[in-house]
mmCIF file of C-alpha atoms in Angstrom:
data_model
loop_
_atom_site.group_PDB
_atom_site.id
_atom_site.type_symbol
_atom_site.label_atom_id
_atom_site.label_comp_id
_atom_site.label_asym_id
_atom_site.label_seq_id
_atom_site.Cartn_x
_atom_site.Cartn_y
_atom_site.Cartn_z
ATOM 1 C CA MET A 1 -43.677 18.896 17.217
ATOM 2 C CA LEU A 2 -41.783 21.716 15.551
ATOM 3 C CA ILE A 3 -39.819 24.199 17.677
ATOM 4 C CA LEU A 4 -39.040 27.674 16.337
ATOM 5 C CA LEU A 5 -35.990 29.404 17.831
ATOM 6 C CA PRO A 6 -34.643 32.930 17.398
ATOM 7 C CA PRO A 7 -31.076 33.397 16.165
ATOM 8 C CA SER A 8 -28.377 35.160 18.138
ATOM 9 C CA GLU A 9 -26.491 38.338 17.330
ATOM 10 C CA THR A 10 -23.255 36.582 18.321
ATOM 11 C CA LYS A 11 -21.882 33.714 16.284
ATOM 12 C CA ARG A 12 -19.032 31.228 16.434
ATOM 13 C CA PRO A 13 -16.432 31.904 13.714
ATOM 14 C CA GLY A 14 -14.903 29.433 11.297
ATOM 15 C CA GLY A 15 -16.250 26.065 10.247
ATOM 16 C CA ARG A 16 -15.720 23.574 7.479
ATOM 17 C CA ALA A 17 -14.598 24.624 4.019
ATOM 18 C CA ARG A 18 -17.999 23.929 2.531
ATOM 19 C CA PRO A 19 -19.965 26.974 1.278
ATOM 20 C CA VAL A 20 -23.633 27.349 2.062
ATOM 21 C CA GLU A 21 -26.059 25.663 -0.323
ATOM 22 C CA LEU A 22 -29.181 27.786 -0.169
ATOM 23 C CA SER A 23 -31.260 25.195 -2.004
ATOM 24 C CA ALA A 24 -30.289 22.526 0.551
ATOM 25 C CA LEU A 25 -31.560 24.401 3.604
ATOM 26 C CA ALA A 26 -34.814 23.487 5.343
ATOM 27 C CA LEU A 27 -38.002 24.667 3.623
ATOM 28 C CA PRO A 28 -36.364 24.720 0.163
ATOM 29 C CA GLN A 29 -39.332 26.608 -1.297
ATOM 30 C CA LEU A 30 -37.803 29.706 0.329
ATOM 31 C CA ALA A 31 -34.809 29.570 -2.040
ATOM 32 C CA PRO A 32 -35.897 32.655 -4.065
ATOM 33 C CA GLN A 33 -36.105 34.792 -0.918
ATOM 34 C CA ARG A 34 -32.770 33.450 0.306
ATOM 35 C CA GLU A 35 -31.077 34.263 -2.978
ATOM 36 C CA ALA A 36 -32.496 37.793 -2.976
ATOM 37 C CA VAL A 37 -31.484 38.602 0.597
ATOM 38 C CA VAL A 38 -28.007 37.073 0.286
ATOM 39 C CA ASP A 39 -27.390 38.929 -2.984
ATOM 40 C CA ALA A 40 -28.478 42.218 -1.388
ATOM 41 C CA LEU A 41 -26.345 41.667 1.712
ATOM 42 C CA VAL A 42 -23.248 40.751 -0.312
ATOM 43 C CA ALA A 43 -23.741 43.791 -2.565
ATOM 44 C CA LEU A 44 -24.190 46.095 0.428
ATOM 45 C CA SER A 45 -20.938 44.825 1.929
ATOM 46 C CA ALA A 46 -18.911 46.137 -1.023
ATOM 47 C CA ASP A 47 -19.071 49.605 0.560
ATOM 48 C CA GLU A 48 -17.973 49.465 4.191
ATOM 49 C CA GLU A 49 -19.255 52.938 5.090
ATOM 50 C CA VAL A 50 -22.708 52.331 3.675
ATOM 51 C CA ALA A 51 -22.865 48.830 5.145
ATOM 52 C CA ALA A 52 -21.921 50.074 8.614
ATOM 53 C CA ARG A 53 -24.663 52.697 8.452
ATOM 54 C CA VAL A 54 -27.392 50.390 7.130
ATOM 55 C CA LEU A 55 -26.520 47.569 9.553
ATOM 56 C CA LYS A 56 -26.064 50.027 12.443
ATOM 57 C CA LEU A 57 -22.610 48.712 13.317
ATOM 58 C CA SER A 58 -20.187 50.223 15.800
ATOM 59 C CA ALA A 59 -16.505 50.637 14.942
ATOM 60 C CA ARG A 60 -15.779 47.428 16.822
ATOM 61 C CA GLN A 61 -18.358 45.509 14.779
ATOM 62 C CA ARG A 62 -17.179 46.622 11.340
ATOM 63 C CA SER A 63 -15.112 43.474 10.878
ATOM 64 C CA GLU A 64 -18.393 41.591 10.495
ATOM 65 C CA ILE A 65 -18.989 43.316 7.160
ATOM 66 C CA ALA A 66 -16.329 40.992 5.739
ATOM 67 C CA ASP A 67 -18.413 38.027 6.900
ATOM 68 C CA ASN A 68 -21.336 39.335 4.873
ATOM 69 C CA ALA A 69 -19.174 39.953 1.815
ATOM 70 C CA ALA A 70 -18.042 36.306 1.907
ATOM 71 C CA LEU A 71 -21.455 34.728 2.524
ATOM 72 C CA ARG A 72 -21.372 32.542 -0.575
ATOM 73 C CA THR A 73 -17.843 31.210 -0.076
ATOM 74 C CA ALA A 74 -17.257 31.257 3.703
ATOM 75 C CA PRO A 75 -16.865 28.152 5.902
ATOM 76 C CA THR A 76 -20.049 26.766 7.412
ATOM 77 C CA LEU A 77 -21.185 25.202 10.670
ATOM 78 C CA PRO A 78 -24.474 23.591 11.689
ATOM 79 C CA ALA A 79 -26.779 26.442 12.672
ATOM 80 C CA ILE A 80 -27.197 25.064 16.187
ATOM 81 C CA ASP A 81 -23.399 25.354 16.630
ATOM 82 C CA ARG A 82 -22.997 28.636 14.735
ATOM 83 C CA TYR A 83 -25.097 30.702 17.125
ATOM 84 C CA THR A 84 -23.807 31.580 20.577
ATOM 85 C CA GLY A 85 -25.355 33.700 23.330
ATOM 86 C CA VAL A 86 -27.560 33.006 26.334
ATOM 87 C CA LEU A 87 -30.189 30.736 24.759
ATOM 88 C CA PHE A 88 -27.595 28.676 22.913
ATOM 89 C CA ASP A 89 -25.413 28.482 26.018
ATOM 90 C CA GLY A 90 -28.371 26.917 27.826
ATOM 91 C CA LEU A 91 -28.938 24.480 24.973
ATOM 92 C CA ASP A 92 -25.205 23.647 24.726
ATOM 93 C CA ALA A 93 -25.785 21.572 21.586
ATOM 94 C CA SER A 94 -22.120 20.626 21.145
ATOM 95 C CA SER A 95 -22.258 18.505 24.304
ATOM 96 C CA LEU A 96 -25.328 16.523 23.208
ATOM 97 C CA ASP A 97 -25.025 12.962 21.950
ATOM 98 C CA ALA A 98 -25.804 11.964 18.378
ATOM 99 C CA PRO A 99 -29.462 10.946 18.960
ATOM 100 C CA ALA A 100 -30.202 14.264 20.684
ATOM 101 C CA ARG A 101 -28.592 16.227 17.854
ATOM 102 C CA ARG A 102 -30.557 14.237 15.284
ATOM 103 C CA TRP A 103 -33.720 15.114 17.212
ATOM 104 C CA LEU A 104 -32.788 18.787 17.009
ATOM 105 C CA GLY A 105 -32.248 18.406 13.282
ATOM 106 C CA ALA A 106 -35.698 16.911 12.856
ATOM 107 C CA HIS A 107 -37.638 19.196 15.212
ATOM 108 C CA VAL A 108 -35.957 22.625 15.374
ATOM 109 C CA LEU A 109 -35.903 25.569 12.974
ATOM 110 C CA ILE A 110 -33.933 28.741 13.725
ATOM 111 C CA GLN A 111 -35.377 31.937 12.247
ATOM 112 C CA SER A 112 -32.466 33.780 10.638
ATOM 113 C CA ALA A 113 -32.636 37.155 8.913
ATOM 114 C CA PRO A 114 -30.655 36.305 5.720
ATOM 115 C CA PHE A 115 -31.715 32.661 5.245
ATOM 116 C CA GLY A 116 -35.184 32.545 6.793
ATOM 117 C CA PRO A 117 -35.897 29.482 8.959
ATOM 118 C CA VAL A 118 -33.000 27.026 8.840
ATOM 119 C CA GLY A 119 -32.805 23.543 10.298
ATOM 120 C CA ALA A 120 -30.757 23.083 13.437
ATOM 121 C CA LEU A 121 -28.210 20.996 11.499
ATOM 122 C CA ASP A 122 -28.288 23.090 8.310
ATOM 123 C CA GLU A 123 -24.798 24.435 7.648
ATOM 124 C CA ILE A 124 -24.578 28.217 7.440
ATOM 125 C CA PRO A 125 -21.772 30.820 7.452
ATOM 126 C CA ALA A 126 -21.269 33.598 9.968
ATOM 127 C CA TYR A 127 -23.106 36.817 9.101
ATOM 128 C CA ARG A 128 -24.381 40.099 10.505
ATOM 129 C CA LEU A 129 -28.018 41.006 9.820
ATOM 130 C CA ALA A 130 -30.848 41.758 12.243
ATOM 131 C CA ALA A 131 -34.576 41.366 11.744
ATOM 132 C CA GLY A 132 -35.246 45.095 11.684
ATOM 133 C CA VAL A 133 -32.777 46.012 8.918
ATOM 134 C CA SER A 134 -33.966 47.141 5.475
ATOM 135 C CA LEU A 135 -31.455 46.203 2.783
ATOM 136 C CA PRO A 136 -31.018 48.471 -0.264
ATOM 137 C CA GLY A 137 -33.058 47.224 -3.188
ATOM 138 C CA LEU A 138 -35.364 45.075 -1.054
ATOM 139 C CA PRO A 139 -38.507 45.686 0.978
ATOM 140 C CA ALA A 140 -38.252 45.433 4.754
ATOM 141 C CA LEU A 141 -37.256 41.911 5.782
ATOM 142 C CA ARG A 142 -40.671 41.332 7.296
ATOM 143 C CA ARG A 143 -42.207 41.838 3.854
ATOM 144 C CA VAL A 144 -39.606 39.579 2.234
ATOM 145 C CA TRP A 145 -40.069 36.693 4.651
ATOM 146 C CA ALA A 146 -43.451 36.743 6.381
ATOM 147 C CA ASP A 147 -45.913 35.495 3.762
ATOM 148 C CA ALA A 148 -43.439 33.114 2.126
ATOM 149 C CA THR A 149 -42.402 31.603 5.452
ATOM 150 C CA THR A 150 -45.979 31.196 6.649
ATOM 151 C CA ALA A 151 -46.833 29.403 3.411
ATOM 152 C CA ALA A 152 -43.770 27.146 3.708
ATOM 153 C CA LEU A 153 -44.612 26.256 7.310
ATOM 154 C CA GLU A 154 -48.181 25.461 6.304
ATOM 155 C CA GLU A 155 -46.945 23.213 3.513
ATOM 156 C CA SER A 156 -44.680 21.319 5.923
ATOM 157 C CA LYS A 157 -47.771 20.396 8.020
ATOM 158 C CA PRO A 158 -46.320 20.132 11.558
ATOM 159 C CA ARG A 159 -48.837 18.739 14.068
ATOM 160 C CA PHE A 160 -47.892 21.299 16.732
ATOM 161 C CA VAL A 161 -45.574 24.319 16.790
ATOM 162 C CA LEU A 162 -43.847 25.661 19.907
ATOM 163 C CA ASP A 163 -42.698 29.201 19.169
ATOM 164 C CA LEU A 164 -39.713 30.378 21.228
ATOM 165 C CA ARG A 165 -38.789 33.282 18.963
ATOM 166 C CA SER A 166 -38.595 36.894 20.025
ATOM 167 C CA GLU A 167 -41.442 39.003 18.688
ATOM 168 C CA ALA A 168 -39.206 40.620 16.036
ATOM 169 C CA TYR A 169 -38.247 37.245 14.583
ATOM 170 C CA ALA A 170 -41.727 35.760 14.969
ATOM 171 C CA ALA A 171 -42.904 38.595 12.703
ATOM 172 C CA LEU A 172 -40.593 37.283 9.949
ATOM 173 C CA GLY A 173 -42.581 34.054 9.786
ATOM 174 C CA PRO A 174 -45.968 33.966 11.514
ATOM 175 C CA VAL A 175 -47.207 30.467 12.293
ATOM 176 C CA PRO A 176 -50.176 29.607 10.043
ATOM 177 C CA GLY A 177 -53.497 30.004 11.805
ATOM 178 C CA GLY A 178 -54.595 26.511 10.906
ATOM 179 C CA ILE A 179 -51.686 24.819 12.690
ATOM 180 C CA PRO A 180 -51.966 24.218 16.467
ATOM 181 C CA SER A 181 -49.272 26.312 18.114
ATOM 182 C CA ALA A 182 -48.241 28.019 21.330
ATOM 183 C CA TYR A 183 -46.002 31.033 21.915
ATOM 184 C CA LEU A 184 -43.796 30.467 24.946
ATOM 185 C CA ARG A 185 -43.261 33.131 27.586
ATOM 186 C CA VAL A 186 -40.866 32.639 30.490
ATOM 187 C CA VAL A 187 -42.073 34.153 33.735
ATOM 188 C CA ALA A 188 -41.145 34.232 37.416
ATOM 189 C CA ASP A 189 -43.607 33.696 40.230
ATOM 190 C CA ALA A 190 -43.863 36.997 42.099
ATOM 191 C CA GLY A 191 -45.089 35.217 45.220
ATOM 192 C CA ASP A 192 -48.538 36.814 45.390
ATOM 193 C CA GLY A 193 -50.143 34.849 42.591
ATOM 194 C CA ALA A 194 -48.839 37.244 39.966
ATOM 195 C CA THR A 195 -45.998 36.642 37.535
ATOM 196 C CA ARG A 196 -43.379 38.861 35.955
ATOM 197 C CA ALA A 197 -41.629 38.495 32.611
ATOM 198 C CA LEU A 198 -37.916 37.746 32.511
ATOM 199 C CA ASN A 199 -35.205 38.904 30.132
ATOM 200 C CA HIS A 200 -31.766 37.258 30.535
ATOM 201 C CA PHE A 201 -33.180 34.201 32.309
ATOM 202 C CA ASN A 202 -35.920 34.008 29.686
ATOM 203 C CA LYS A 203 -33.357 33.093 27.044
ATOM 204 C CA HIS A 204 -31.436 30.631 29.195
ATOM 205 C CA ALA A 205 -34.638 28.893 30.298
ATOM 206 C CA LYS A 206 -35.659 28.434 26.669
ATOM 207 C CA GLY A 207 -32.291 26.856 25.900
ATOM 208 C CA ASP A 208 -32.608 24.574 28.923
ATOM 209 C CA LEU A 209 -36.087 23.507 27.790
ATOM 210 C CA VAL A 210 -34.977 22.623 24.270
ATOM 211 C CA ARG A 211 -31.999 20.686 25.645
ATOM 212 C CA LEU A 212 -34.297 18.688 27.916
ATOM 213 C CA LEU A 213 -36.649 17.962 25.028
ATOM 214 C CA ALA A 214 -33.733 16.798 22.848
ATOM 215 C CA THR A 215 -32.481 14.424 25.525
ATOM 216 C CA ALA A 216 -35.912 13.095 26.573
ATOM 217 C CA ARG A 217 -37.456 13.155 23.084
ATOM 218 C CA PRO A 218 -41.097 12.907 24.225
ATOM 219 C CA ARG A 219 -43.939 12.421 21.777
ATOM 220 C CA VAL A 220 -45.727 15.762 21.834
ATOM 221 C CA VAL A 221 -48.740 16.356 19.605
ATOM 222 C CA ASN A 222 -50.308 19.402 21.278
ATOM 223 C CA ALA A 223 -49.903 21.938 24.074
ATOM 224 C CA ALA A 224 -51.651 19.740 26.628
ATOM 225 C CA ALA A 225 -49.256 16.854 25.961
ATOM 226 C CA LEU A 226 -46.276 19.217 26.261
ATOM 227 C CA CYS A 227 -47.523 20.552 29.608
ATOM 228 C CA ALA A 228 -48.124 17.021 30.878
ATOM 229 C CA TRP A 229 -44.609 15.937 29.904
ATOM 230 C CA ALA A 230 -43.145 19.083 31.484
ATOM 231 C CA GLY A 231 -44.893 18.324 34.767
ATOM 232 C CA GLU A 232 -43.441 14.816 34.788
ATOM 233 C CA ALA A 233 -40.005 16.339 34.098
ATOM 234 C CA GLY A 234 -40.306 18.692 37.082
ATOM 235 C CA LEU A 235 -41.084 21.836 35.104
ATOM 236 C CA VAL A 236 -43.957 24.277 35.577
ATOM 237 C CA LEU A 237 -45.417 24.811 32.126
ATOM 238 C CA ARG A 238 -48.998 25.998 31.965
ATOM 239 C CA PRO A 239 -51.489 27.776 29.715
ATOM 240 C CA GLY A 240 -51.225 31.563 29.753
ATOM 241 C CA ALA A 241 -52.993 34.044 27.517
ATOM 242 C CA PRO A 242 -54.828 32.552 24.517
ATOM 243 C CA GLY A 243 -52.323 30.884 22.226
ATOM 244 C CA GLU A 244 -49.539 31.097 24.817
ATOM 245 C CA LEU A 245 -47.800 28.904 27.350
ATOM 246 C CA GLU A 246 -45.977 30.122 30.453
ATOM 247 C CA LEU A 247 -42.785 28.479 31.654
ATOM 248 C CA VAL A 248 -42.432 29.415 35.330
ATOM 249 C CA VAL A 249 -38.847 29.561 36.616
#
């Protein structure tokens, strides 16, 4: 099973004095796209006024332009530790033991805007770039990443993909049609047989689910096997719309 996660706008600062190696990240065939986006983001960051406008930054967020300017030389952290926010708080990867973290490294990709999908243990610097931004000199990020990422995912041949990304980040790398997959939606039981979508708790529930998978490490080869395991683990995970699963919380 391969799990696709969204990134987070907020990130933990600092890290080890080891710059990012774009060619060493997961799905190395995406290196040309990574080089192009990183180059464009570093170049943009040379002009703070232009960068703030393009990235839609508030005055308080302008300090993050310096992170972008230093992308190629900045300290790095494993991606699963770099991102913070509600989903990553639920996952709480830093508290997991070594086998659980190795499982994350083998089964989780995080869809970033500047680097494309990165492995959970791939080391990346802090940055500021959202999925909807168009960088000067490049097409929209969706056009940069979508076809190349889909092709790279197809080449990696996962048996089953569980997609936990937001729709904006899923658009940066659609799952190939020939690979069995399910898009996860988190819903609440409204009490009358209907369900309603969640926002804040949606993210935390996704983090909780990935944490439970990393600690239990079940063998999941399709959606039915995932739902069966979830039931044994006390979760309500069921088929929803075609191609989707619903996690009821």
